Short mmCIF file of C-alpha atoms in Angstrom, two decimals:
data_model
loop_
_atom_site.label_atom_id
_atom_site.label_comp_id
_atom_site.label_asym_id
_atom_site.label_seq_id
_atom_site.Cartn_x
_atom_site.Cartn_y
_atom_site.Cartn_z
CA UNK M 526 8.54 3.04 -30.68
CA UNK M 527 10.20 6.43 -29.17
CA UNK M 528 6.30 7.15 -27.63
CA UNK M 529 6.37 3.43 -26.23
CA UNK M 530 9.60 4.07 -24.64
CA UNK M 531 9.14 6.99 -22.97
CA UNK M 532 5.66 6.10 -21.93
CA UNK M 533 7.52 2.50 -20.36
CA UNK M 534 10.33 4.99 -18.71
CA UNK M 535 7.53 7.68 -17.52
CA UNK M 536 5.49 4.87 -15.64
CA UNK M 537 8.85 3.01 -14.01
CA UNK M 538 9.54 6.57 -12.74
CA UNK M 539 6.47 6.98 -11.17
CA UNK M 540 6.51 3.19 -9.76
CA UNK M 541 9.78 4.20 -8.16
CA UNK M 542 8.44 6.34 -6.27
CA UNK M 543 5.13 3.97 -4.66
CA UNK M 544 5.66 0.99 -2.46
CA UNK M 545 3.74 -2.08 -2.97
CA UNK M 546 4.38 -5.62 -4.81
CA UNK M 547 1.00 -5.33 -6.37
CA UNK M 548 1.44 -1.55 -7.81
CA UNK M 549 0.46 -0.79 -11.28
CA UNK M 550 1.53 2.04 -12.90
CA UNK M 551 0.55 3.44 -16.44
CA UNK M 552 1.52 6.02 -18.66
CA UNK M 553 -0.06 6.95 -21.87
CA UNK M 554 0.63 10.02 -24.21
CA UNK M 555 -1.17 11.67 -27.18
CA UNK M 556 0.52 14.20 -29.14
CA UNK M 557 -0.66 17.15 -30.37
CA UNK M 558 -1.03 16.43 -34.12
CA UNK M 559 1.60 14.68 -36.39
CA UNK M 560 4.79 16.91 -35.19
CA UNK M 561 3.74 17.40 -31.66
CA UNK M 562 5.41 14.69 -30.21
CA UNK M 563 8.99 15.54 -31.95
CA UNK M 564 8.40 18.97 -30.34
CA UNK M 565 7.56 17.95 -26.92
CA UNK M 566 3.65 19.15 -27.33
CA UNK M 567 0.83 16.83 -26.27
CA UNK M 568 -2.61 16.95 -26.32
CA UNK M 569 -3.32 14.57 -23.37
CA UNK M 570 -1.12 12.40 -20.76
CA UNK M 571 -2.44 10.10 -18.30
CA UNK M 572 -1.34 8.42 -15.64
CA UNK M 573 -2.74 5.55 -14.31
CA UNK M 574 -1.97 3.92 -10.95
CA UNK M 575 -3.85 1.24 -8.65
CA UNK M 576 -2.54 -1.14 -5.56
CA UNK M 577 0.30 1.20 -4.13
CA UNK M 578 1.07 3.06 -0.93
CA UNK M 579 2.60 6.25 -0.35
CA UNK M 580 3.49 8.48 2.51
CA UNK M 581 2.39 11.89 0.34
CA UNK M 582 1.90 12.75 -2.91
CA UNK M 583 4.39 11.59 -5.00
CA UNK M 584 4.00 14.40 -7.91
CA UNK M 585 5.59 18.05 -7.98
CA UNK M 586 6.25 20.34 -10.13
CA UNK M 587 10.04 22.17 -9.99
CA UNK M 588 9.57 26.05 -11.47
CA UNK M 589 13.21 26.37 -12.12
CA UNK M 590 13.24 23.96 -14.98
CA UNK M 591 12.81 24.49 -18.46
CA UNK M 592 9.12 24.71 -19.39
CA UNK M 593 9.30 23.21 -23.25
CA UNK M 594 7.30 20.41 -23.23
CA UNK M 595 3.87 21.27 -22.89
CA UNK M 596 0.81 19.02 -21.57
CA UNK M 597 -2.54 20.35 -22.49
CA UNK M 598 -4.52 18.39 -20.35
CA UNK M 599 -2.11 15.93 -17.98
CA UNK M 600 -5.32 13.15 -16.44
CA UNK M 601 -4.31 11.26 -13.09
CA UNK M 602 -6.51 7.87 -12.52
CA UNK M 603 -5.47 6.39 -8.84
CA UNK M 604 -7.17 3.56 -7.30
CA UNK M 605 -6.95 1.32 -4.77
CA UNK M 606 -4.46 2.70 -2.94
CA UNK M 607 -3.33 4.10 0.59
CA UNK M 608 -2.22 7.52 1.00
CA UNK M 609 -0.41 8.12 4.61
CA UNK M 610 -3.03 6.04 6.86
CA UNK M 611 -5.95 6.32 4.51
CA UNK M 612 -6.92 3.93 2.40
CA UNK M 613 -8.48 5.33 -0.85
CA UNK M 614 -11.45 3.89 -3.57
CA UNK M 615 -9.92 5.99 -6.12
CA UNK M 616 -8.63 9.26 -6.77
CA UNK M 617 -9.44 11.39 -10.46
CA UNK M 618 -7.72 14.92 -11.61
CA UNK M 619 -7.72 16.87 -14.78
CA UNK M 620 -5.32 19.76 -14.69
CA UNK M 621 -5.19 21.55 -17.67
CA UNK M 622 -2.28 23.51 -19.35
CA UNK M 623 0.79 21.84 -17.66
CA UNK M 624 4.64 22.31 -18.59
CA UNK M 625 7.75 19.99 -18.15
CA UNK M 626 11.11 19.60 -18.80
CA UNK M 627 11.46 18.53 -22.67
CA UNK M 628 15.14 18.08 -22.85
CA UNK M 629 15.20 15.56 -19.54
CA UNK M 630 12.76 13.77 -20.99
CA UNK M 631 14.27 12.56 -24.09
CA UNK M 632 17.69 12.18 -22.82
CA UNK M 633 17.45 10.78 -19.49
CA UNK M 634 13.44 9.13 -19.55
CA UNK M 635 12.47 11.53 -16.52
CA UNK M 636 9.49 13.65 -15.97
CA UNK M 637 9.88 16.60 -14.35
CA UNK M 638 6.81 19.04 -14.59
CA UNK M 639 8.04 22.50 -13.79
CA UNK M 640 4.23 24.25 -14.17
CA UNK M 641 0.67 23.33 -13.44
CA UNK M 642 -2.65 24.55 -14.32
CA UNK M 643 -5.19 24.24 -12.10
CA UNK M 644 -8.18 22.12 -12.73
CA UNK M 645 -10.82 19.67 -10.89
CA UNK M 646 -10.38 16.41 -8.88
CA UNK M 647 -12.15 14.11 -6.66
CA UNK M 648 -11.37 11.67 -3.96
CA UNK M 649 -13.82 8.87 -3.10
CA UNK M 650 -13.44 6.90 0.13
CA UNK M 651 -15.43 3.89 1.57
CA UNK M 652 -17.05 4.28 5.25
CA UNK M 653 -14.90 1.07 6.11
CA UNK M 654 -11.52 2.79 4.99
CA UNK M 655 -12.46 5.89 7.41
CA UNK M 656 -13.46 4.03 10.25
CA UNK M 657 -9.87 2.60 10.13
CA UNK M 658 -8.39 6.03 9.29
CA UNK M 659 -10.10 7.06 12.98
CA UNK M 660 -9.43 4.47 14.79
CA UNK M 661 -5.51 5.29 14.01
CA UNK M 662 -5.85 8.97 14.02
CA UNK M 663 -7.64 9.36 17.57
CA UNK M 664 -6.28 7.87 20.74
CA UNK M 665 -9.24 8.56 22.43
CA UNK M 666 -11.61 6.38 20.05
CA UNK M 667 -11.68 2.52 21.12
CA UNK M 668 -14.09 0.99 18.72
CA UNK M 669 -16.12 3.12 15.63
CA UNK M 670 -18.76 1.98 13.23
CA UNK M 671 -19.09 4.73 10.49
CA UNK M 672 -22.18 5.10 8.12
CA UNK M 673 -22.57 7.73 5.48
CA UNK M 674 -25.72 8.73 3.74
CA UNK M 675 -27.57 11.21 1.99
CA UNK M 676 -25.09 14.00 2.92
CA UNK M 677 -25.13 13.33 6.43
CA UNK M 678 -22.58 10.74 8.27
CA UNK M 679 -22.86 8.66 11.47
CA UNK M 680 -20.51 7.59 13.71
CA UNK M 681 -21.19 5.37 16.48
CA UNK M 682 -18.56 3.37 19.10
CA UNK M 683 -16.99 3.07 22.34
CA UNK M 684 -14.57 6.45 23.37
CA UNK M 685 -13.35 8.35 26.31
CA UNK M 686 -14.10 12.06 26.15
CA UNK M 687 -13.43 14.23 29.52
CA UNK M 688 -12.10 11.12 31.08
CA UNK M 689 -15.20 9.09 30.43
CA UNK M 690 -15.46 5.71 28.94
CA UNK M 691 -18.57 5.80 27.61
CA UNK M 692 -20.91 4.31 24.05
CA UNK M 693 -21.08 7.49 21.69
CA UNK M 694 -23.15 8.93 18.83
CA UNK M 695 -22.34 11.13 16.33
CA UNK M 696 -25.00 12.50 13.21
CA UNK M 697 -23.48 15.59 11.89
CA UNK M 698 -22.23 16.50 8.07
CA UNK M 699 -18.80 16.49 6.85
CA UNK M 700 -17.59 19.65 5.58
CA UNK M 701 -14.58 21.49 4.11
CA UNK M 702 -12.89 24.44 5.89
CA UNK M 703 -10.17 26.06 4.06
CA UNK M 704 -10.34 23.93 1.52
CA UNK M 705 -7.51 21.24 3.06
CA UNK M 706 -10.15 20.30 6.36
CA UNK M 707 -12.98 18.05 6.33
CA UNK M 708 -14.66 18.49 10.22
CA UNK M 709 -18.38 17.63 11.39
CA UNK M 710 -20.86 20.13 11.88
CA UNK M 711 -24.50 20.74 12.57
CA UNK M 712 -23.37 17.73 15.18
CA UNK M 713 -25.31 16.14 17.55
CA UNK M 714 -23.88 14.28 19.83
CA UNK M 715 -24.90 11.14 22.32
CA UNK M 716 -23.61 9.73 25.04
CA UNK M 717 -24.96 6.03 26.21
CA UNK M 718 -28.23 6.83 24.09
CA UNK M 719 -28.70 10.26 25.46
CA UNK M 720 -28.17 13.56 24.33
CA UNK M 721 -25.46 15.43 25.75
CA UNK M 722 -25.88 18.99 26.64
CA UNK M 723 -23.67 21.85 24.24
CA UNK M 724 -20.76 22.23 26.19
CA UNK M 725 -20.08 18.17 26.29
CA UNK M 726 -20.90 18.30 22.15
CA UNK M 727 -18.55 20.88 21.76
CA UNK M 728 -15.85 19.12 23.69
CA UNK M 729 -16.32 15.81 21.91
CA UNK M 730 -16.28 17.59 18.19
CA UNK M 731 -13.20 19.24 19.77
CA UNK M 732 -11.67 15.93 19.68
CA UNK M 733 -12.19 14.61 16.19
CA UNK M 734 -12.04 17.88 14.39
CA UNK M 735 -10.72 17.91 11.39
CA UNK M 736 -11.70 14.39 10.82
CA UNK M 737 -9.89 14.70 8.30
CA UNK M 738 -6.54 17.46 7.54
CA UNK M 739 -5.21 17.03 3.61
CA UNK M 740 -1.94 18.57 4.27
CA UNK M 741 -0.93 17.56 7.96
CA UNK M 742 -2.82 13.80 7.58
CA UNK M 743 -2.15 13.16 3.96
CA UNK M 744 0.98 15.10 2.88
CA UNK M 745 -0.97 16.65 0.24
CA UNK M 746 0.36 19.88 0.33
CA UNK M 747 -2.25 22.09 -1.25
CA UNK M 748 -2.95 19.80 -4.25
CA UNK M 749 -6.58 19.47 -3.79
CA UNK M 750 -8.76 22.62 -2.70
CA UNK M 751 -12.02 20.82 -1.29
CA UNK M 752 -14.92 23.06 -1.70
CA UNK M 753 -17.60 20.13 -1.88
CA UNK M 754 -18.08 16.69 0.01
CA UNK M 755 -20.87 14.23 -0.15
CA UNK M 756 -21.58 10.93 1.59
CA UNK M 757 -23.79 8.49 -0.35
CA UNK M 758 -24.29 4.63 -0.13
CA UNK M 759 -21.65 3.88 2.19
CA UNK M 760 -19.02 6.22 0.64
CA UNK M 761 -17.21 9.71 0.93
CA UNK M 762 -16.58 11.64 -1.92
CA UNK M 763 -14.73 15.17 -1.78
CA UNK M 764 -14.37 17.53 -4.52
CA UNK M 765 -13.06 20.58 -5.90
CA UNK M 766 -9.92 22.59 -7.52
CA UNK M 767 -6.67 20.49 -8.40
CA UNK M 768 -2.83 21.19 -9.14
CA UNK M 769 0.03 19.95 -8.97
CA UNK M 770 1.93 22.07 -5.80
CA UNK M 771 5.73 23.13 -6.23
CA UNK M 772 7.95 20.65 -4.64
CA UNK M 773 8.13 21.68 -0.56
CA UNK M 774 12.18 21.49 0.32
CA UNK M 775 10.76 18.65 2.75
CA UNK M 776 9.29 16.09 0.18
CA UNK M 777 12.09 13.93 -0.74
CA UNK M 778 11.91 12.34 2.53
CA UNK M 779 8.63 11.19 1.08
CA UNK M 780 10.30 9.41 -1.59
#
C-alpha cells in the first residue's frame, strides 16, 4: 500500500506540471529485491504519460539534493502529446543509473531527481504534425504539404523567398547538427516546377534551417543528443543519447 501511494503521489506530481483535461499520467515502481523499497533502491521506474501539453520539458534533476534513493533504470513512455508547438506520436527514454531525493519522497510524496545517467531515447513525429509545426514556425511559408520517405523528406507549398510569392519544392534529408538541430541538406530546391540555381537554394534553406532547434523550439535543454533521424511511411523519427539536464534557473516559468 506504501508503493501504491507513492506511485499515486509521483504521477499527480507529474500531472501538475502538464496541461490538458485529457492527460494521463502513470507511475510505476519496482524495487530492487525484498528490502529495496524500504531503502529507497529500485530496480526500474516508469513513467507513463499520453494527451498533455507542455511548454518544455517538465523533468530536471536538482544536484544539490540528497542522492539516496537510487533508480537503476528510470523508463519515460510519452505519447500523444504537444511539446511547445509540436505535436508529438510518442516519445521513449531509458536512462540508466539515476538518483533522487529519498527523504522528500517519503515525507512529502515529491520526486526530485538530483542525478542522471545518460542513456538512449527516441522521438517519433507524423509528417502532418510537422507540416503544422512549419507553418507556425516560418512566416514566410503560406501553405506546406510534407512527405517523408525512405530517409529522404519532401516539402512542397506556396512561400515567399527574396520577396517572391511563388509554388516551392523541397527533396533534401533531415539531419542532426550538434546534436539539438535537425536542418535539410543535400537540398534541391524548385521554384514553380523549375530548378533554381545555388545561390536561390541556398537562400531558401537559409530560411527554414534548423527545421527543427530542440532547445530554442522545444525547451529541451540538452535532454536529447540527436545523432540519428529517419523518415519512413509518413513519419519522423530522431534518435540518440538521453538525460535528464540540471534544472536551468529559467524553467519554472515553464511550470
Amino acid at each position: 500500500s506504501a508503493i501504491v501511494r507513492f506511485e499515486n503521489q509521483a504521477a499527480a506530481e507529474i500531472a501538475a506540471k502538464l496541461d490538458g483535461d485529457s492527460k494521463q499520467v502513470s507511475v510505476k515502481t519496482v524495487p530492487n529485491g525484498i528490502f529495496g523499497g524500504a531503502m529507497g533502491d529500485l530496480e526500474s521506474a516508469t513513467i507513463r504519460a499520453s494527451k498533455f501539453t507542455t511548454k518544455g520539458l517538465p523533468l530536471f534533476t536538482e544536484p544539490e539534493r540528497s542522492k539516496k534513493g537510487r533508480v537503476q533504470s528510470l523508463q519515460i513512455e510519452l505519447s500523444d502529446f504537444r511539446l511547445g508547438d509540436l505535436d508529438i506520436e510518442s516519445l521513449k527514454a531509458v536512462i540508466p543509473e539515476c538518483r533522487y531525493d529519498f527523504n522528500l519522497a517519503i515525507k512529502k510524496g515529491q520526486i526530485r531527481l538530483s542525478k542522471s545517467g545518460t542513456g538512449t531515447g527516441e522521438v517519433r513525429i507524423s509528417e502532418k504534425a510537422l507540416e503544422r509545426f512549419v507553418l507556425t514556425k516560418f512566416r514566410e511559408i503560406l501553405s506546406v504539404s510534407i512527405r517523408c520517405n525512405r530517409d529522404w523528406i519532401w516539402i512542397e507549398g506556396i512561400g515567399e523567398f527574396l520577396v517572391i510569392k511563388t509554388a516551392f519544392r523541397v527533396l533534401a534529408k533531415l539531419e542532426p547538427v550538434n546534436g539539438n538541430k535537425l536542418v535539410l541538406s543535400q537540398a534541391r530546391v524548385a521554384f514553380d516546377g523549375l530548378p533554381v540555381d545555388r545561390e536561390v537554394a541556398d537562400a531558401v534553406l537559409q530560411t527554414l534551417n534548423p527545421v527543427v532547434d530542440l532547445d530554442k523550439d522545444l525547451n529541451l535543454y540538452g535532454a536529447i543528443k540527436v545523432d540519428k533521424v529517419a523518415s519512413e511511411n509518413g513519419f519522423l523519427t530522431a534518435s540518440g543519447a538521453t538525460t535528464i539536464p540540471v534544472r536551468p534557473h529559467d524553467s519554472r516559468q515553464l511550470e
